[in-house]
mmCIF file of C-alpha atoms in Angstrom:
data_model
loop_
_atom_site.group_PDB
_atom_site.id
_atom_site.type_symbol
_atom_site.label_atom_id
_atom_site.label_comp_id
_atom_site.label_asym_id
_atom_site.label_seq_id
_atom_site.Cartn_x
_atom_site.Cartn_y
_atom_site.Cartn_z
ATOM 1 C CA MET A 722 -0.021 -0.002 0.013
ATOM 2 C CA SER A 723 1.482 3.329 -0.978
ATOM 3 C CA GLN A 724 2.428 5.881 1.696
ATOM 4 C CA ARG A 725 0.227 8.400 -0.118
ATOM 5 C CA LEU A 726 -2.915 6.348 0.848
ATOM 6 C CA ARG A 727 -1.957 5.774 4.455
ATOM 7 C CA GLN A 728 -3.707 7.908 7.033
ATOM 8 C CA LYS A 729 -1.883 9.065 10.166
ATOM 9 C CA GLY A 730 -3.144 7.272 13.263
ATOM 10 C CA THR A 731 -4.803 4.529 11.291
ATOM 11 C CA THR A 732 -4.198 0.760 11.260
ATOM 12 C CA TYR A 733 -4.975 -1.381 8.242
ATOM 13 C CA VAL A 734 -6.614 -4.719 9.052
ATOM 14 C CA GLY A 735 -7.632 -7.680 6.964
ATOM 15 C CA LYS A 736 -6.159 -9.662 4.256
ATOM 16 C CA LYS A 737 -3.907 -7.773 1.725
ATOM 17 C CA ARG A 738 -6.546 -7.608 -0.916
ATOM 18 C CA THR A 739 -9.381 -6.574 1.443
ATOM 19 C CA ARG A 740 -7.693 -4.198 3.815
ATOM 20 C CA VAL A 741 -9.745 -1.672 5.768
ATOM 21 C CA ALA A 742 -8.519 1.478 7.461
ATOM 22 C CA VAL A 743 -9.437 1.471 11.199
ATOM 23 C CA ASP A 744 -8.867 4.582 13.222
ATOM 24 C CA ARG A 745 -7.873 4.323 16.910
ATOM 25 C CA GLY A 746 -11.355 5.197 18.251
ATOM 26 C CA ARG A 747 -13.119 2.548 16.220
ATOM 27 C CA ARG A 748 -10.434 -0.044 16.977
ATOM 28 C CA LYS A 749 -10.747 0.632 20.767
ATOM 29 C CA GLN A 750 -14.586 0.519 20.617
ATOM 30 C CA GLY A 751 -14.623 -2.625 18.572
ATOM 31 C CA GLN A 752 -12.225 -4.261 21.044
ATOM 32 C CA LYS A 753 -14.518 -3.334 23.933
ATOM 33 C CA ALA A 754 -17.514 -4.799 22.135
ATOM 34 C CA VAL A 755 -15.677 -8.105 21.452
ATOM 35 C CA GLU A 756 -14.536 -8.323 25.096
ATOM 36 C CA ARG A 757 -18.066 -7.755 26.346
ATOM 37 C CA MET A 758 -19.433 -10.513 24.100
ATOM 38 C CA ARG A 759 -16.583 -12.807 25.261
ATOM 39 C CA GLU A 760 -17.371 -12.080 28.912
ATOM 40 C CA TRP A 761 -21.076 -12.777 28.537
ATOM 41 C CA HIS A 762 -20.173 -16.077 26.725
ATOM 42 C CA ARG A 763 -17.755 -17.025 29.504
ATOM 43 C CA LYS A 764 -20.364 -16.369 32.225
ATOM 44 C CA ALA A 765 -23.028 -18.221 30.075
ATOM 45 C CA THR A 766 -25.452 -15.398 30.591
ATOM 46 C CA THR A 767 -28.949 -15.690 29.218
ATOM 47 C CA LYS A 768 -29.936 -12.087 29.909
ATOM 48 C CA SER A 769 -28.524 -8.702 28.976
ATOM 49 C CA PRO A 770 -27.173 -6.234 31.532
ATOM 50 C CA TYR A 771 -30.605 -4.462 31.063
ATOM 51 C CA GLY A 772 -32.561 -7.629 32.045
ATOM 52 C CA ILE A 773 -33.735 -8.671 28.579
ATOM 53 C CA ALA A 774 -33.430 -12.260 27.615
ATOM 54 C CA TRP A 775 -30.916 -12.919 24.751
ATOM 55 C CA LEU A 776 -33.132 -15.377 22.939
ATOM 56 C CA GLY A 777 -34.108 -13.870 19.631
ATOM 57 C CA HIS A 778 -32.644 -10.442 20.482
ATOM 58 C CA CYS A 779 -29.594 -10.284 18.363
ATOM 59 C CA ALA A 780 -29.903 -6.531 17.695
ATOM 60 C CA HIS A 781 -30.157 -5.850 21.411
ATOM 61 C CA SER A 782 -27.100 -7.964 22.054
ATOM 62 C CA VAL A 783 -24.907 -6.021 19.598
ATOM 63 C CA ALA A 784 -26.272 -2.711 20.932
ATOM 64 C CA ALA A 785 -25.432 -3.707 24.527
ATOM 65 C CA ALA A 786 -21.967 -4.860 23.409
ATOM 66 C CA HIS A 787 -21.343 -1.322 22.009
ATOM 67 C CA GLY A 788 -22.532 0.251 25.279
ATOM 68 C CA ARG A 789 -26.116 1.192 24.237
ATOM 69 C CA SER A 790 -29.301 0.197 26.042
ATOM 70 C CA ALA A 791 -31.225 -0.786 22.866
ATOM 71 C CA SER A 792 -30.928 -0.762 19.128
ATOM 72 C CA GLY A 793 -34.510 0.314 18.136
ATOM 73 C CA TRP A 794 -34.469 -1.847 15.009
ATOM 74 C CA ASN A 795 -34.326 -5.527 13.866
ATOM 75 C CA ALA A 796 -31.284 -6.614 11.768
ATOM 76 C CA VAL A 797 -32.886 -6.130 8.329
ATOM 77 C CA ASP A 798 -34.251 -2.586 9.237
ATOM 78 C CA GLY A 799 -30.852 -1.614 10.714
ATOM 79 C CA TRP A 800 -29.174 -2.577 7.423
ATOM 80 C CA PHE A 801 -31.588 -0.847 5.083
ATOM 81 C CA ARG A 802 -32.148 2.262 7.246
ATOM 82 C CA THR A 803 -28.399 2.882 7.193
ATOM 83 C CA PRO A 804 -27.402 4.958 4.113
ATOM 84 C CA ALA A 805 -25.724 2.895 1.371
ATOM 85 C CA LYS A 806 -22.474 4.873 1.625
ATOM 86 C CA TYR A 807 -21.911 3.278 5.128
ATOM 87 C CA ARG A 808 -22.712 -0.304 4.152
ATOM 88 C CA HIS A 809 -19.911 -2.659 3.033
ATOM 89 C CA SER A 810 -21.288 -5.408 0.873
ATOM 90 C CA GLY A 811 -19.970 -7.607 -1.903
ATOM 91 C CA LYS A 812 -17.841 -10.668 -2.201
ATOM 92 C CA ASN A 813 -15.047 -9.402 0.070
ATOM 93 C CA ALA A 814 -17.349 -8.058 2.786
ATOM 94 C CA LYS A 815 -17.215 -11.221 4.972
ATOM 95 C CA ASN A 816 -13.753 -10.027 6.192
ATOM 96 C CA ALA A 817 -15.314 -7.477 8.565
ATOM 97 C CA PRO A 818 -12.970 -5.734 10.968
ATOM 98 C CA ARG A 819 -13.186 -6.372 14.725
ATOM 99 C CA GLY A 820 -16.213 -4.710 16.307
ATOM 100 C CA ALA A 821 -18.077 -4.126 12.985
ATOM 101 C CA LEU A 822 -21.663 -5.220 12.844
ATOM 102 C CA GLN A 823 -22.409 -8.072 10.348
ATOM 103 C CA PHE A 824 -25.934 -8.409 8.915
ATOM 104 C CA TRP A 825 -28.028 -11.227 7.361
ATOM 105 C CA SER A 826 -31.559 -11.123 5.922
ATOM 106 C CA GLY A 827 -34.263 -13.678 6.072
ATOM 107 C CA GLY A 828 -35.453 -15.931 8.851
ATOM 108 C CA SER A 829 -38.898 -17.205 9.696
ATOM 109 C CA LYS A 830 -40.287 -13.657 10.476
ATOM 110 C CA GLY A 831 -37.895 -11.783 8.082
ATOM 111 C CA TYR A 832 -36.043 -9.907 10.833
ATOM 112 C CA GLY A 833 -32.633 -11.324 9.824
ATOM 113 C CA HIS A 834 -29.631 -11.567 12.146
ATOM 114 C CA VAL A 835 -26.822 -9.294 13.279
ATOM 115 C CA THR A 836 -23.510 -10.118 15.003
ATOM 116 C CA VAL A 837 -20.311 -8.456 16.146
ATOM 117 C CA ALA A 838 -17.196 -9.373 13.970
ATOM 118 C CA ASN A 839 -14.119 -10.589 15.761
ATOM 119 C CA GLY A 840 -11.910 -9.486 12.969
ATOM 120 C CA ARG A 841 -10.738 -13.002 12.145
ATOM 121 C CA GLY A 842 -13.522 -14.503 10.070
ATOM 122 C CA LYS A 843 -15.844 -15.199 13.035
ATOM 123 C CA SER A 844 -18.759 -13.551 14.658
ATOM 124 C CA TRP A 845 -20.033 -13.044 18.228
ATOM 125 C CA GLY A 846 -23.798 -13.186 18.539
ATOM 126 C CA VAL A 847 -26.805 -14.776 20.195
ATOM 127 C CA ASP A 848 -28.480 -18.073 19.500
ATOM 128 C CA LEU A 849 -25.433 -19.738 17.805
ATOM 129 C CA PRO A 850 -24.095 -22.308 18.642
ATOM 130 C CA ALA A 851 -26.573 -22.468 21.609
ATOM 131 C CA SER A 852 -29.988 -21.041 21.669
ATOM 132 C CA GLY A 853 -30.479 -18.083 23.969
ATOM 133 C CA LYS A 854 -26.829 -17.661 24.713
ATOM 134 C CA ILE A 855 -23.840 -15.623 23.398
ATOM 135 C CA GLY A 856 -21.461 -17.593 21.298
ATOM 136 C CA MET A 857 -18.920 -17.313 18.485
ATOM 137 C CA VAL A 858 -19.143 -19.059 15.179
ATOM 138 C CA PRO A 859 -17.510 -18.732 11.727
ATOM 139 C CA THR A 860 -19.198 -16.077 9.745
ATOM 140 C CA ASP A 861 -20.403 -18.548 7.100
ATOM 141 C CA GLU A 862 -22.187 -20.719 9.718
ATOM 142 C CA VAL A 863 -25.117 -18.264 10.178
ATOM 143 C CA ALA A 864 -26.083 -18.700 6.586
ATOM 144 C CA ALA A 865 -25.391 -22.446 6.597
ATOM 145 C CA ARG A 866 -27.383 -23.270 9.685
ATOM 146 C CA TRP A 867 -30.300 -20.906 9.298
ATOM 147 C CA GLY A 868 -30.372 -20.351 5.465
ATOM 148 C CA LEU A 869 -29.994 -16.533 5.803
ATOM 149 C CA ARG A 870 -28.466 -14.370 3.130
ATOM 150 C CA TYR A 871 -25.363 -12.379 4.140
ATOM 151 C CA LEU A 872 -25.746 -8.637 3.491
ATOM 152 C CA GLY A 873 -22.429 -7.216 4.670
ATOM 153 C CA TRP A 874 -21.079 -5.107 7.531
ATOM 154 C CA ILE A 875 -21.307 -1.577 8.939
ATOM 155 C CA TRP A 876 -19.228 0.309 11.455
ATOM 156 C CA ALA A 877 -21.112 0.541 14.778
ATOM 157 C CA ASP A 878 -20.905 4.332 14.882
ATOM 158 C CA GLU A 879 -22.384 4.652 11.354
ATOM 159 C CA VAL A 880 -25.575 2.417 11.893
ATOM 160 C CA ALA A 881 -28.744 4.529 11.526
ATOM 161 C CA ASP A 882 -31.360 4.894 14.304
ATOM 162 C CA TRP A 883 -29.473 3.658 17.283
#
């Protein structure tokens, strides 16, 4: 990557062909979100810090991981309410940076699913691998197990209506 394209105070993450610039603030916030999910997984919690059961509340879990009390949307609405310029989609979008929100569409009620990327091809979220609990699975497993369509990822600070 040429020096001309490098931004001061920025780290580039991801594979060489799919690198993404991550500033210090986003990197720190993403790390905190991943650590919160890891802690909830370790404690095998079934409820959020706000007393809401995790079962079926993926949007609430990612909001709580990023320090918010609620999301105000389901996964599909969160994706489509966010302006297109902030959405990262396409064939290379599965390599989301740590802390970014990853979105899927579909499901029995059409609400989709949302998780927190760990930055290494896996995602932290609810209901996988165990129902009603926080867990980490490879990004492709959400689509494989539930038949959902992967939409892409968005930085947590750019998601609309939260």
